[in-house]
């Protein structure tokens, strides 16, 4: 009878262990935030932003590579972290180019989270706005819908 109780107790421990959770997030080589902000994983930053392509700003010849990166980082920040309607701003070092991204409420398409968003870019004070939609990939990157 004692063996029966031990076996049942061990079985209960095994079953309950399968139901436990941890509060630590899954890691895939660095947090999404460190990927975005250029933490120690520069290649990962490129991967998360690369999924956005040229984003809503397109391949505007008035923006240099640094401006594009700031703009894409703002798009990613708005899509991944910002509450609906909150503005994420960016500005180049000279202040001649800037922008703001505003994402709407997330919604589900199948198993993916998607968001509509607006990106307004100011080049020498002249605003240009574009609207689009992007869906979140399993790796944390966002892909614009075309």
GROMACS .gro file of N, CA and C in nm:
model
  438
    1UNK      N    1   0.082  -0.118   0.000
    1UNK     CA    2   0.000   0.000   0.000
    1UNK      C    3   0.088   0.126   0.000
    2UNK      N    4   0.203   0.119   0.072
    2UNK     CA    5   0.293   0.233   0.080
    2UNK      C    6   0.351   0.265  -0.058
    3UNK      N    7   0.386   0.161  -0.136
    3UNK     CA    8   0.438   0.182  -0.271
    3UNK      C    9   0.333   0.250  -0.358
    4UNK      N   10   0.209   0.212  -0.342
    4UNK     CA   11   0.100   0.270  -0.419
    4UNK      C   12   0.092   0.421  -0.394
    5UNK      N   13   0.102   0.463  -0.267
    5UNK     CA   14   0.096   0.605  -0.232
    5UNK      C   15   0.216   0.680  -0.289
    6UNK      N   16   0.333   0.618  -0.287
    6UNK     CA   17   0.453   0.681  -0.341
    6UNK      C   18   0.439   0.699  -0.492
    7UNK      N   19   0.392   0.595  -0.560
    7UNK     CA   20   0.373   0.602  -0.704
    7UNK      C   21   0.271   0.710  -0.740
    8UNK      N   22   0.160   0.716  -0.668
    8UNK     CA   23   0.058   0.817  -0.692
    8UNK      C   24   0.115   0.957  -0.667
    9UNK      N   25   0.192   0.972  -0.561
    9UNK     CA   26   0.252   1.102  -0.529
    9UNK      C   27   0.349   1.146  -0.638
   10UNK      N   28   0.434   1.054  -0.683
   10UNK     CA   29   0.528   1.087  -0.791
   10UNK      C   30   0.455   1.121  -0.920
   11UNK      N   31   0.351   1.046  -0.949
   11UNK     CA   32   0.272   1.073  -1.069
   11UNK      C   33   0.208   1.211  -1.061
   12UNK      N   34   0.157   1.247  -0.944
   12UNK     CA   35   0.096   1.379  -0.925
   12UNK      C   36   0.200   1.490  -0.945
   13UNK      N   37   0.322   1.469  -0.894
   13UNK     CA   38   0.428   1.568  -0.911
   13UNK      C   39   0.461   1.586  -1.059
   14UNK      N   40   0.473   1.477  -1.132
   14UNK     CA   41   0.504   1.484  -1.274
   14UNK      C   42   0.394   1.555  -1.351
   15UNK      N   43   0.270   1.522  -1.322
   15UNK     CA   44   0.157   1.585  -1.391
   15UNK      C   45   0.152   1.734  -1.360
   16UNK      N   46   0.167   1.769  -1.233
   16UNK     CA   47   0.161   1.910  -1.195
   16UNK      C   48   0.280   1.989  -1.248
   17UNK      N   49   0.395   1.926  -1.260
   17UNK     CA   50   0.512   1.995  -1.315
   17UNK      C   51   0.487   2.034  -1.460
   18UNK      N   52   0.412   1.955  -1.532
   18UNK     CA   53   0.379   1.988  -1.670
   18UNK      C   54   0.286   2.106  -1.681
   19UNK      N   55   0.219   2.143  -1.574
   19UNK     CA   56   0.126   2.256  -1.575
   19UNK      C   57   0.190   2.384  -1.526
   20UNK      N   58   0.312   2.378  -1.479
   20UNK     CA   59   0.373   2.498  -1.421
   20UNK      C   60   0.415   2.594  -1.531
   21UNK      N   61   0.420   2.721  -1.494
   21UNK     CA   62   0.467   2.824  -1.586
   21UNK      C   63   0.577   2.902  -1.518
   22UNK      N   64   0.652   2.974  -1.598
   22UNK     CA   65   0.754   3.062  -1.544
   22UNK      C   66   0.722   3.204  -1.587
   23UNK      N   67   0.773   3.299  -1.512
   23UNK     CA   68   0.748   3.438  -1.548
   23UNK      C   69   0.855   3.492  -1.641
   24UNK      N   70   0.959   3.416  -1.665
   24UNK     CA   71   1.065   3.463  -1.754
   24UNK      C   72   1.021   3.446  -1.899
   25UNK      N   73   1.042   3.550  -1.982
   25UNK     CA   74   1.004   3.538  -2.121
   25UNK      C   75   1.096   3.444  -2.196
   26UNK      N   76   1.043   3.387  -2.305
   26UNK     CA   77   1.126   3.303  -2.389
   26UNK      C   78   1.234   3.388  -2.452
   27UNK      N   79   1.353   3.334  -2.460
   27UNK     CA   80   1.462   3.410  -2.520
   27UNK      C   81   1.503   3.345  -2.649
   28UNK      N   82   1.525   3.426  -2.750
   28UNK     CA   83   1.574   3.374  -2.877
   28UNK      C   84   1.700   3.449  -2.916
   29UNK      N   85   1.782   3.480  -2.815
   29UNK     CA   86   1.908   3.544  -2.845
   29UNK      C   87   1.910   3.693  -2.816
   30UNK      N   88   1.816   3.742  -2.742
   30UNK     CA   89   1.813   3.884  -2.708
   30UNK      C   90   1.671   3.935  -2.713
   31UNK      N   91   1.644   4.034  -2.631
   31UNK     CA   92   1.508   4.088  -2.628
   31UNK      C   93   1.481   4.167  -2.754
   32UNK      N   94   1.354   4.177  -2.787
   32UNK     CA   95   1.315   4.253  -2.904
   32UNK      C   96   1.358   4.398  -2.888
   33UNK      N   97   1.347   4.451  -2.766
   33UNK     CA   98   1.387   4.589  -2.743
   33UNK      C   99   1.536   4.607  -2.768
   34UNK      N  100   1.619   4.513  -2.724
   34UNK     CA  101   1.762   4.528  -2.750
   34UNK      C  102   1.792   4.512  -2.898
   35UNK      N  103   1.713   4.431  -2.967
   35UNK     CA  104   1.731   4.420  -3.112
   35UNK      C  105   1.701   4.553  -3.178
   36UNK      N  106   1.596   4.617  -3.131
   36UNK     CA  107   1.555   4.744  -3.190
   36UNK      C  108   1.654   4.854  -3.162
   37UNK      N  109   1.703   4.862  -3.040
   37UNK     CA  110   1.786   4.975  -3.001
   37UNK      C  111   1.934   4.951  -3.026
   38UNK      N  112   1.968   4.843  -3.095
   38UNK     CA  113   2.107   4.820  -3.128
   38UNK      C  114   2.188   4.770  -3.012
   39UNK      N  115   2.129   4.683  -2.930
   39UNK     CA  116   2.201   4.623  -2.820
   39UNK      C  117   2.321   4.548  -2.875
   40UNK      N  118   2.363   4.443  -2.811
   40UNK     CA  119   2.482   4.372  -2.854
   40UNK      C  120   2.457   4.286  -2.977
   41UNK      N  121   2.337   4.280  -3.025
   41UNK     CA  122   2.303   4.193  -3.137
   41UNK      C  123   2.265   4.278  -3.259
   42UNK      N  124   2.364   4.341  -3.323
   42UNK     CA  125   2.339   4.429  -3.436
   42UNK      C  126   2.272   4.354  -3.551
   43UNK      N  127   2.311   4.230  -3.575
   43UNK     CA  128   2.250   4.153  -3.683
   43UNK      C  129   2.102   4.131  -3.657
   44UNK      N  130   2.064   4.110  -3.531
   44UNK     CA  131   1.923   4.091  -3.498
   44UNK      C  132   1.843   4.218  -3.523
   45UNK      N  133   1.902   4.334  -3.495
   45UNK     CA  134   1.835   4.461  -3.523
   45UNK      C  135   1.802   4.470  -3.670
   46UNK      N  136   1.897   4.436  -3.752
   46UNK     CA  137   1.877   4.441  -3.896
   46UNK      C  138   1.764   4.348  -3.937
   47UNK      N  139   1.756   4.230  -3.877
   47UNK     CA  140   1.652   4.134  -3.912
   47UNK      C  141   1.513   4.182  -3.878
   48UNK      N  142   1.495   4.240  -3.760
   48UNK     CA  143   1.363   4.288  -3.718
   48UNK      C  144   1.319   4.403  -3.807
   49UNK      N  145   1.411   4.495  -3.835
   49UNK     CA  146   1.376   4.609  -3.920
   49UNK      C  147   1.365   4.570  -4.066
   50UNK      N  148   1.444   4.472  -4.110
   50UNK     CA  149   1.440   4.430  -4.250
   50UNK      C  150   1.303   4.378  -4.290
   51UNK      N  151   1.233   4.315  -4.196
   51UNK     CA  152   1.100   4.262  -4.228
   51UNK      C  153   1.003   4.374  -4.264
   52UNK      N  154   1.030   4.496  -4.216
   52UNK     CA  155   0.945   4.610  -4.252
   52UNK      C  156   0.974   4.662  -4.392
   53UNK      N  157   1.081   4.613  -4.454
   53UNK     CA  158   1.118   4.662  -4.587
   53UNK      C  159   1.152   4.810  -4.578
   54UNK      N  160   1.093   4.889  -4.665
   54UNK     CA  161   1.111   5.034  -4.658
   54UNK      C  162   1.003   5.100  -4.574
   55UNK      N  163   0.918   5.019  -4.512
   55UNK     CA  164   0.811   5.073  -4.430
   55UNK      C  165   0.717   5.159  -4.513
   56UNK      N  166   0.648   5.247  -4.446
   56UNK     CA  167   0.556   5.336  -4.517
   56UNK      C  168   0.627   5.452  -4.585
   57UNK      N  169   0.752   5.478  -4.546
   57UNK     CA  170   0.823   5.592  -4.604
   57UNK      C  171   0.874   5.564  -4.744
   58UNK      N  172   0.876   5.438  -4.784
   58UNK     CA  173   0.926   5.403  -4.916
   58UNK      C  174   1.074   5.429  -4.927
   59UNK      N  175   1.120   5.445  -5.047
   59UNK     CA  176   1.262   5.468  -5.071
   59UNK      C  177   1.282   5.615  -5.107
   60UNK      N  178   1.241   5.704  -5.018
   60UNK     CA  179   1.247   5.848  -5.041
   60UNK      C  180   1.392   5.893  -5.058
   61UNK      N  181   1.427   5.951  -5.173
   61UNK     CA  182   1.566   5.991  -5.197
   61UNK      C  183   1.613   6.104  -5.106
   62UNK      N  184   1.521   6.175  -5.042
   62UNK     CA  185   1.559   6.284  -4.950
   62UNK      C  186   1.610   6.232  -4.816
   63UNK      N  187   1.584   6.105  -4.787
   63UNK     CA  188   1.626   6.047  -4.659
   63UNK      C  189   1.750   5.962  -4.679
   64UNK      N  190   1.850   5.981  -4.593
   64UNK     CA  191   1.968   5.897  -4.601
   64UNK      C  192   1.945   5.769  -4.520
   65UNK      N  193   2.044   5.682  -4.518
   65UNK     CA  194   2.029   5.552  -4.450
   65UNK      C  195   2.000   5.569  -4.301
   66UNK      N  196   2.063   5.666  -4.238
   66UNK     CA  197   2.040   5.690  -4.096
   66UNK      C  198   1.896   5.737  -4.070
   67UNK      N  199   1.845   5.825  -4.157
   67UNK     CA  200   1.706   5.870  -4.145
   67UNK      C  201   1.610   5.753  -4.161
   68UNK      N  202   1.635   5.669  -4.261
   68UNK     CA  203   1.548   5.553  -4.286
   68UNK      C  204   1.546   5.460  -4.165
   69UNK      N  205   1.664   5.439  -4.106
   69UNK     CA  206   1.672   5.350  -3.990
   69UNK      C  207   1.592   5.408  -3.873
   70UNK      N  208   1.607   5.537  -3.848
   70UNK     CA  209   1.529   5.600  -3.741
   70UNK      C  210   1.379   5.588  -3.769
   71UNK      N  211   1.340   5.610  -3.894
   71UNK     CA  212   1.198   5.601  -3.931
   71UNK      C  213   1.146   5.459  -3.912
   72UNK      N  214   1.224   5.359  -3.954
   72UNK     CA  215   1.181   5.220  -3.938
   72UNK      C  216   1.177   5.180  -3.791
   73UNK      N  217   1.272   5.229  -3.711
   73UNK     CA  218   1.269   5.201  -3.568
   73UNK      C  219   1.143   5.258  -3.505
   74UNK      N  220   1.103   5.376  -3.549
   74UNK     CA  221   0.980   5.437  -3.496
   74UNK      C  222   0.858   5.355  -3.538
   75UNK      N  223   0.856   5.307  -3.662
   75UNK     CA  224   0.745   5.221  -3.706
   75UNK      C  225   0.738   5.095  -3.621
   76UNK      N  226   0.854   5.032  -3.601
   76UNK     CA  227   0.856   4.910  -3.521
   76UNK      C  228   0.811   4.938  -3.378
   77UNK      N  229   0.862   5.045  -3.319
   77UNK     CA  230   0.826   5.082  -3.181
   77UNK      C  231   0.675   5.102  -3.170
   78UNK      N  232   0.616   5.173  -3.266
   78UNK     CA  233   0.471   5.198  -3.263
   78UNK      C  234   0.393   5.068  -3.277
   79UNK      N  235   0.435   4.982  -3.369
   79UNK     CA  236   0.362   4.857  -3.394
   79UNK      C  237   0.376   4.760  -3.277
   80UNK      N  238   0.495   4.747  -3.223
   80UNK     CA  239   0.522   4.645  -3.122
   80UNK      C  240   0.484   4.687  -2.981
   81UNK      N  241   0.505   4.813  -2.945
   81UNK     CA  242   0.494   4.852  -2.805
   81UNK      C  243   0.391   4.960  -2.773
   82UNK      N  244   0.356   5.043  -2.866
   82UNK     CA  245   0.275   5.160  -2.832
   82UNK      C  246   0.127   5.130  -2.821
   83UNK      N  247   0.060   5.192  -2.724
   83UNK     CA  248  -0.085   5.181  -2.717
   83UNK      C  249  -0.147   5.250  -2.839
   84UNK      N  250  -0.267   5.210  -2.872
   84UNK     CA  251  -0.337   5.269  -2.987
   84UNK      C  252  -0.345   5.420  -2.971
   85UNK      N  253  -0.309   5.491  -3.078
   85UNK     CA  254  -0.321   5.636  -3.079
   85UNK      C  255  -0.202   5.712  -3.024
   86UNK      N  256  -0.104   5.642  -2.965
   86UNK     CA  257   0.013   5.710  -2.908
   86UNK      C  258   0.115   5.737  -3.018
   87UNK      N  259   0.170   5.857  -3.019
   87UNK     CA  260   0.266   5.898  -3.121
   87UNK      C  261   0.407   5.856  -3.083
   88UNK      N  262   0.478   5.797  -3.180
   88UNK     CA  263   0.621   5.767  -3.165
   88UNK      C  264   0.694   5.858  -3.263
   89UNK      N  265   0.782   5.943  -3.210
   89UNK     CA  266   0.850   6.042  -3.293
   89UNK      C  267   0.994   6.002  -3.320
   90UNK      N  268   1.047   6.051  -3.432
   90UNK     CA  269   1.188   6.036  -3.463
   90UNK      C  270   1.237   6.167  -3.527
   91UNK      N  271   1.368   6.190  -3.518
   91UNK     CA  272   1.426   6.311  -3.576
   91UNK      C  273   1.571   6.282  -3.610
   92UNK      N  274   1.618   6.335  -3.725
   92UNK     CA  275   1.759   6.315  -3.756
   92UNK      C  276   1.844   6.414  -3.677
   93UNK      N  277   1.975   6.396  -3.681
   93UNK     CA  278   2.064   6.476  -3.595
   93UNK      C  279   2.061   6.625  -3.629
   94UNK      N  280   2.037   6.660  -3.753
   94UNK     CA  281   2.033   6.802  -3.790
   94UNK      C  282   1.895   6.864  -3.766
   95UNK      N  283   1.795   6.780  -3.747
   95UNK     CA  284   1.659   6.829  -3.724
   95UNK      C  285   1.584   6.865  -3.850
   96UNK      N  286   1.647   6.846  -3.967
   96UNK     CA  287   1.580   6.882  -4.093
   96UNK      C  288   1.479   6.777  -4.138
   97UNK      N  289   1.493   6.655  -4.089
   97UNK     CA  290   1.400   6.547  -4.121
   97UNK      C  291   1.348   6.487  -3.991
   98UNK      N  292   1.219   6.466  -3.985
   98UNK     CA  293   1.159   6.408  -3.866
   98UNK      C  294   1.032   6.336  -3.906
   99UNK      N  295   0.973   6.269  -3.810
   99UNK     CA  296   0.848   6.200  -3.840
   99UNK      C  297   0.780   6.152  -3.715
  100UNK      N  298   0.661   6.104  -3.736
  100UNK     CA  299   0.584   6.045  -3.626
  100UNK      C  300   0.500   5.931  -3.680
  101UNK      N  301   0.491   5.828  -3.598
  101UNK     CA  302   0.415   5.708  -3.634
  101UNK      C  303   0.308   5.688  -3.528
  102UNK      N  304   0.186   5.660  -3.573
  102UNK     CA  305   0.075   5.632  -3.483
  102UNK      C  306   0.009   5.503  -3.527
  103UNK      N  307   0.004   5.405  -3.438
  103UNK     CA  308  -0.059   5.276  -3.469
  103UNK      C  309  -0.198   5.271  -3.406
  104UNK      N  310  -0.288   5.203  -3.475
  104UNK     CA  311  -0.425   5.185  -3.426
  104UNK      C  312  -0.430   5.061  -3.336
  105UNK      N  313  -0.549   5.030  -3.290
  105UNK     CA  314  -0.572   4.913  -3.204
  105UNK      C  315  -0.534   4.785  -3.279
  106UNK      N  316  -0.462   4.692  -3.215
  106UNK     CA  317  -0.432   4.564  -3.280
  106UNK      C  318  -0.559   4.482  -3.301
  107UNK      N  319  -0.557   4.398  -3.404
  107UNK     CA  320  -0.668   4.307  -3.430
  107UNK      C  321  -0.611   4.178  -3.487
  108UNK      N  322  -0.691   4.072  -3.482
  108UNK     CA  323  -0.647   3.939  -3.526
  108UNK      C  324  -0.688   3.912  -3.670
  109UNK      N  325  -0.595   3.856  -3.746
  109UNK     CA  326  -0.622   3.800  -3.878
  109UNK      C  327  -0.568   3.658  -3.871
  110UNK      N  328  -0.657   3.561  -3.859
  110UNK     CA  329  -0.614   3.424  -3.835
  110UNK      C  330  -0.545   3.418  -3.700
  111UNK      N  331  -0.418   3.376  -3.701
  111UNK     CA  332  -0.343   3.368  -3.576
  111UNK      C  333  -0.246   3.485  -3.560
  112UNK      N  334  -0.248   3.580  -3.653
  112UNK     CA  335  -0.155   3.693  -3.647
  112UNK      C  336  -0.221   3.818  -3.591
  113UNK      N  337  -0.142   3.894  -3.514
  113UNK     CA  338  -0.184   4.027  -3.472
  113UNK      C  339  -0.147   4.125  -3.581
  114UNK      N  340  -0.240   4.212  -3.615
  114UNK     CA  341  -0.216   4.313  -3.718
  114UNK      C  342  -0.254   4.450  -3.663
  115UNK      N  343  -0.197   4.554  -3.723
  115UNK     CA  344  -0.230   4.692  -3.684
  115UNK      C  345  -0.225   4.781  -3.807
  116UNK      N  346  -0.319   4.873  -3.815
  116UNK     CA  347  -0.309   4.980  -3.913
  116UNK      C  348  -0.224   5.088  -3.849
  117UNK      N  349  -0.153   5.164  -3.931
  117UNK     CA  350  -0.070   5.271  -3.877
  117UNK      C  351  -0.049   5.381  -3.980
  118UNK      N  352  -0.015   5.498  -3.930
  118UNK     CA  353   0.011   5.615  -4.013
  118UNK      C  354   0.151   5.666  -3.981
  119UNK      N  355   0.227   5.699  -4.086
  119UNK     CA  356   0.361   5.755  -4.069
  119UNK      C  357   0.364   5.889  -4.142
  120UNK      N  358   0.387   5.995  -4.067
  120UNK     CA  359   0.401   6.128  -4.126
  120UNK      C  360   0.548   6.167  -4.118
  121UNK      N  361   0.607   6.196  -4.234
  121UNK     CA  362   0.748   6.234  -4.243
  121UNK      C  363   0.753   6.382  -4.280
  122UNK      N  364   0.840   6.456  -4.212
  122UNK     CA  365   0.861   6.597  -4.245
  122UNK      C  366   1.002   6.612  -4.300
  123UNK      N  367   1.009   6.655  -4.426
  123UNK     CA  368   1.137   6.679  -4.490
  123UNK      C  369   1.148   6.829  -4.512
  124UNK      N  370   1.242   6.890  -4.441
  124UNK     CA  371   1.257   7.036  -4.443
  124UNK      C  372   1.125   7.105  -4.414
  125UNK      N  373   1.049   7.052  -4.319
  125UNK     CA  374   0.924   7.113  -4.276
  125UNK      C  375   0.801   7.074  -4.355
  126UNK      N  376   0.817   7.007  -4.468
  126UNK     CA  377   0.702   6.968  -4.551
  126UNK      C  378   0.655   6.828  -4.511
  127UNK      N  379   0.530   6.815  -4.463
  127UNK     CA  380   0.482   6.683  -4.420
  127UNK      C  381   0.433   6.598  -4.537
  128UNK      N  382   0.460   6.469  -4.526
  128UNK     CA  383   0.410   6.369  -4.620
  128UNK      C  384   0.360   6.253  -4.535
  129UNK      N  385   0.234   6.212  -4.556
  129UNK     CA  386   0.176   6.105  -4.475
  129UNK      C  387   0.144   5.984  -4.559
  130UNK      N  388   0.156   5.868  -4.497
  130UNK     CA  389   0.118   5.742  -4.561
  130UNK      C  390   0.051   5.655  -4.455
  131UNK      N  391  -0.046   5.575  -4.501
  131UNK     CA  392  -0.116   5.482  -4.412
  131UNK      C  393  -0.095   5.341  -4.462
  132UNK      N  394  -0.091   5.247  -4.370
  132UNK     CA  395  -0.074   5.108  -4.407
  132UNK      C  396  -0.114   5.015  -4.295
  133UNK      N  397  -0.094   4.887  -4.321
  133UNK     CA  398  -0.123   4.781  -4.225
  133UNK      C  399  -0.005   4.687  -4.221
  134UNK      N  400   0.028   4.638  -4.103
  134UNK     CA  401   0.135   4.539  -4.088
  134UNK      C  402   0.086   4.431  -3.993
  135UNK      N  403   0.138   4.309  -4.014
  135UNK     CA  404   0.104   4.196  -3.926
  135UNK      C  405   0.232   4.144  -3.862
  136UNK      N  406   0.217   4.099  -3.738
  136UNK     CA  407   0.332   4.053  -3.658
  136UNK      C  408   0.365   3.909  -3.691
  137UNK      N  409   0.493   3.882  -3.710
  137UNK     CA  410   0.543   3.747  -3.735
  137UNK      C  411   0.579   3.680  -3.603
  138UNK      N  412   0.595   3.549  -3.606
  138UNK     CA  413   0.628   3.474  -3.485
  138UNK      C  414   0.759   3.520  -3.421
  139UNK      N  415   0.854   3.568  -3.502
  139UNK     CA  416   0.983   3.610  -3.447
  139UNK      C  417   0.982   3.751  -3.389
  140UNK      N  418   0.865   3.816  -3.389
  140UNK     CA  419   0.854   3.950  -3.333
  140UNK      C  420   0.867   4.061  -3.435
  141UNK      N  421   0.902   4.027  -3.558
  141UNK     CA  422   0.911   4.128  -3.662
  141UNK      C  423   0.771   4.156  -3.719
  142UNK      N  424   0.758   4.264  -3.792
  142UNK     CA  425   0.630   4.304  -3.852
  142UNK      C  426   0.648   4.313  -4.002
  143UNK      N  427   0.550   4.261  -4.077
  143UNK     CA  428   0.554   4.265  -4.223
  143UNK      C  429   0.438   4.350  -4.273
  144UNK      N  430   0.469   4.456  -4.349
  144UNK     CA  431   0.361   4.537  -4.406
  144UNK      C  432   0.282   4.457  -4.509
  145UNK      N  433   0.152   4.479  -4.513
  145UNK     CA  434   0.067   4.417  -4.614
  145UNK      C  435   0.069   4.505  -4.738
  146UNK      N  436   0.084   4.443  -4.854
  146UNK     CA  437   0.088   4.522  -4.977
  146UNK      C  438  -0.034   4.497  -5.061
   0.00000   0.00000   0.00000
